[in-house]
Amino acid sequence: MKHLAIISILVIIFTLLANYFLQSVGLLPVEASEQATVIDKLFNTHFWIISFLFSLISVVVVYSLIVFRRKGDDEDEGDGKYITGNNTLEVVWTVIPLITVIFFSFLGAKSLAATKVIEPEALNVNVTAGQWYWFFEYPDFEIKTDTLFLPVDRQVKLTMTSVDVIHSFWVPEFRVKQDVLPGDNFVKELYLTPTVVGDYTVRCAEFCGGAHAYMNSPVKVMSKEKFQDWVDTELGNQPKDPVSKGQKLVTQNGCVGCHSSDGKEGVGPTWKGLFGSTQKLSDGSTVTVDEEYLTNSIVKPNVQIVAGYPANVMPSNYADLFSQDELSSIIAFIKSLQ
Amino acid sequence: MKKFFSIGIIRGLIFQILGSFAGAGIFYGIRVLMGLQWKTEPTIVVGGLVGAIFFLVGQGSLRDWWHVAIGKEMPEAHEVKPYPGLRRYFEFTLDHKVVGVQYGVLSMVLLSVGGSLALIFRLELANSGLQILDFIQFNTLVGLHGMVLIISILTGIAALGNYLVPLLIGAEDMAFPRLNAFSFWIAIPASVILLSAMFFGGFETGWTGYPPNSVRGPMGVQMFFLGVYIAGWSSILGALNLVATIIRMRNKGMNLFRMPILVWSVFSTSFMAMTATQLIGLSFQLVMFERLLGMSFFTPSNGGNPILFQHLFWFYSHPAVYIFVLPGLGVISELLPVFVRKPLFGYKWVAMSSMGIAAVGFLVWGHHMFAAGIEDYLRVPFMYSSLLVAVPTGVKFFSWAATIWQGKVRFAVPLLFTLGAILVFLLGGLTGPPLGTVSTDLHLHDTYFIVGHFHDTMFGGFIFPIFAAIYYWYPKITGRKLNETLGKIHFYLMTPSFLLMTFGQMRIGLLGMRRRIADYDPSLNFDFTQLLITIAGYLIAISVLIFFINLIISAKKGELATGNIWKSRSPEWAILPSPAPAHNYEGFEFKLVGDPYDYGLKGSKYVELTTSSNSKSEAVL
Ligand SMILES: [Cu+2]
C-alpha cells in the first residue's frame, strides 16, 4: 500500500512535469490557420496522454528497480516474489485502454471533421504540382502565378493535381497536408483558412525524386485589401490616371479617417478646396497651398502646422511609405477636390 | 586455392556473377534472333534473376531436391554428416542451429551495411546546403538504408526463430530442414541484387517505391524491386517452416500454453510473414511489369490507379512492422523473468497479446495513407483500428512492469538491453497515437517525426532486443561469454546517443522538417539539431563497432560458459551444455515437469531429461 501511494504521487508529479515540458519547449510551428488551431488542440490532448503513460510505466519500472534491488552482491539471496499474474488487473488494463482508445478515436474523428468545415465563400485556387515546382491558378480572376497569394481569414479551396508523380501540399504553419496525384480521376481538394498575415512556404512532402528537397514555393498571406490590390495589379485593373490612383491610396492608407473630401471638419483639415487656397499656420504666417506645401505637409507633417489643429497627430512615417510617384498621385487627387 | 573455390558461398557468388552475364547474354541473343534492338533495362533484370538462380545452383541449395527429383536416395536430415568446424557456416547445412547462426551473421552484416549508408547521408545532413552528395546519391542511399535494414531485421528475426524455436520446444530440428537452409541461402543473392541497385543508376523512390515515381526514375529501382522480391521468398518460406515447426514438432507435454513465451511471438510473427509478404512481392512485381512490359497498373495517364499500389504495399508493410518487433518483444518477455527472478506476469495474456497485435495488425494499413487522398469513410475506420493496437501493446507493457515489480534484479548486460528495449519501445509506442488520429497525422505525415517514431519502434522492438538476445545466447552458440565491460560500454554509449537522435528527429519533424530531403532550408534553424543527430548516429555506430569487436574477441578469448550461467529454467540452459550439441536432445527423454517461468517457486523445474530410455524423443502431434 505504501508503495502504491508513493508511486501514485510520483506518477502525478512526473505527468505534470512531462506535460509542462512538452508544452513549453515549443514543439509546433506558428499556428497560422483555423485548421491548425483545431489540430493543435488535439495535439495538446495527445501530449497529456503521452506524459501520463510515460510517467506511469517508467515510474513503476524505475521505482521497482531501485527499491527492490538486490542488496549487496549476494547471488544466493534467492528469487523474487512468486506472483504469476492477476486476471482482474489484466482485465482492468485491457478494458480501460480500450475505452480510452475508442474515446480518443471519437475525438480524432471530430477533429478531422472540424478541419473539413467548408465555407460557401471559399476562394478557389487550382494547384498544379510537377517535378519540381508548384504552380497556382485563380480561376475566378484568371491569374496564374508561382507564388501562392492568400487573403487572411478567408477560406481557400485548393483543387490540386499533378502533371507527373505524386507530390504533397504542405505548409507546416497550416498543419493540414494533402497528396497531389496525377490523373484526371485523382484531383484532390484541400480547404484552409489562413489566420495570420505573413510569409510561409509550401513544401512538397511526398518524396518525388530528384530535387524533391527544393520543391518549395512562397506563400503570402495578406490582408484582404492587400490581396484585392494584388488581384487588381495582376489583372491590370489598377487605376492608371493619377487622380484615381491617389484616391485609392488615401483610402487604403487611412488618410480619409482624418481628412474629408467634402468640406466636413475632422481630426485634420478638409481637403476640399484646399489646393490654391491660402492657409493660416499656427505660427501666425500664411502660405499659399501649392504642390510643394502639400508634399511637405505629408512627409514632414510637424514642420508647418495648420492653425487650430494639434501637432503630432498626423502620422509622420509617410516619407518611407510612399514612392515619389504615389505622392504625386495623392497630390493630384487633393488638387482635384475643388 | 581449390579448397577456396569449394566453399559453398564462394561458389555461389561466382556462379551468380557468371549467371547474371549468361542470363543477360541469352536474353540479348533471343532478342537479336527476333530482330529486336538492345534494351538495357530488361536485359539487366533477366540477368539479375538468372544470377540468383545460378547462385542457388552453384551454392548447392538445390542439390538435394534435384537428387530427389531424379530418383536418387536422400538421407534423413539428422543422418547427414555436418561439415567440420567453421566451414559448416559457409555451406548448405541442415542443422537449425547453424542456419540460425548463418542468419544472424547475415543480419549483422546487413546491419553494418545499412547503418553505414546512413552514416554517409547523415554527413550530408549535418549542415544545410549540399556538401558531399548529389540528389541521386542521397536519394539512393536513403532508400537503400531503409530496405537493407528491413532485410537485416527479417534475417535477424529468422536467426532468433531458427536457432531458438527447436531448442525451446524440445524439437530435434525444424520441420523442413532443407527448406530452412534454402530460405537462408536465397537471402544472399537477394541482398546482393538489392545492393547492386546502387550501381545501376540508383533509385529515387525511398523504400516504399511508390509509382508513378518508381515507374519513371532510374533503372536501379528494378534491382531494388527484384532484390526485395527474392528476399520475400526467404521470408515466406522461413515463416512457413517456423509455423509448421511450432505446430508439429513440440516435444511431449509441451502444450501451447507451456511453451516459452518467445515461441508465441515467433509464431505470431511467422503467421503474418507467411500470409502478408506476398502483397509486397506482388505490388513490386506489378511495377516491374509496368516498366518492362508497358503494362499499366498504377499510372493514371494509362488508366492505372496509384492509390491501389499503396493499398497493396501497406497491406504487407504495415503488418511487417509487427513482424519486425514481435520477436523482439518476445525476447523482452523471455529474458525479464530470468533476470528479475520472478514469473512472467500473466503469461497467457502476454501470449494472446502477440496474437492480438498480429490480428489487429492486418486491419490498420490505411493509416499510412491518411494524406494520400483516400475517402473519409476509410480514414475514420482506419483511425479506430490503428489506435486499437494500443490495447494489446499496453497489455505487454503493463505485464512487463508487473513482472519487474518486486523483482530481485540482476543487472547483467542482457537485462540492460532488455530495459533499454522497454524504454525505447515505450517511446515508440507513445509517439504512435498522434500519428494514428487523422488530423494530427496530416501535420506529421512524411516528416522527421515519423522518422523518429519508427526508429524508436525498430530499435525498441528489434535492435535492443536482438543485442540482448545475442549477449544472452552467444554462450550457447560458442561456449564462451561475451565480455561484460565491453557490453556495458556498448549499452551506455548506445542508449543515450540513440535517445538524442530520435528526440532530435521528432523535434525538427514537428517543426516542419520533411523526410527524405537532401537539403533543408537554413532559415528553419535546424542546422544545430541536425548536427546533433549526425553526431549521435556516429556514436551509435561506434558502440556497435565495439559490440562487433566483442563478438570476435570473445569467440576465442571469452570466459568459458559452464553450466546454467543465467540460472534459467528454459531447457536450452537448464539441461544442455554450452555450446549446444549438434543433435539437440538426442538420446534423452525430454520431460516437462513444470511451467516455464516459475521463478521463486521453491524446488520447481520446467524440464528434465531422463537418460533411462535411449529412445529418441518423439514429437507430439
Ligand atoms: Cu514533390
XYZ file of C-alpha atoms and ligand atoms in Angstrom, chain A residues 129-134 164-168 203-209 211-212 215, chain B residues 514, ligand 1:
23
model
C 2.475 20.246 -58.923
C 5.279 18.920 -61.085
C 8.873 17.833 -60.797
C 9.891 20.186 -59.097
C 7.692 23.196 -58.987
C 4.360 24.498 -57.787
C 3.835 13.650 -63.262
C 4.299 11.814 -59.962
C 2.759 12.108 -56.520
C 3.596 15.272 -54.608
C 2.143 16.598 -51.404
C 6.930 22.331 -49.165
C 6.430 19.152 -51.138
C 6.053 16.406 -48.548
C 5.836 13.315 -50.742
C 9.147 12.014 -51.995
C 9.151 12.810 -55.689
C 12.735 12.011 -56.621
C 15.171 17.848 -56.425
C 12.350 16.966 -54.051
C 10.256 21.757 -54.273
C 10.325 16.735 -44.191
Cu 7.094 16.640 -54.889
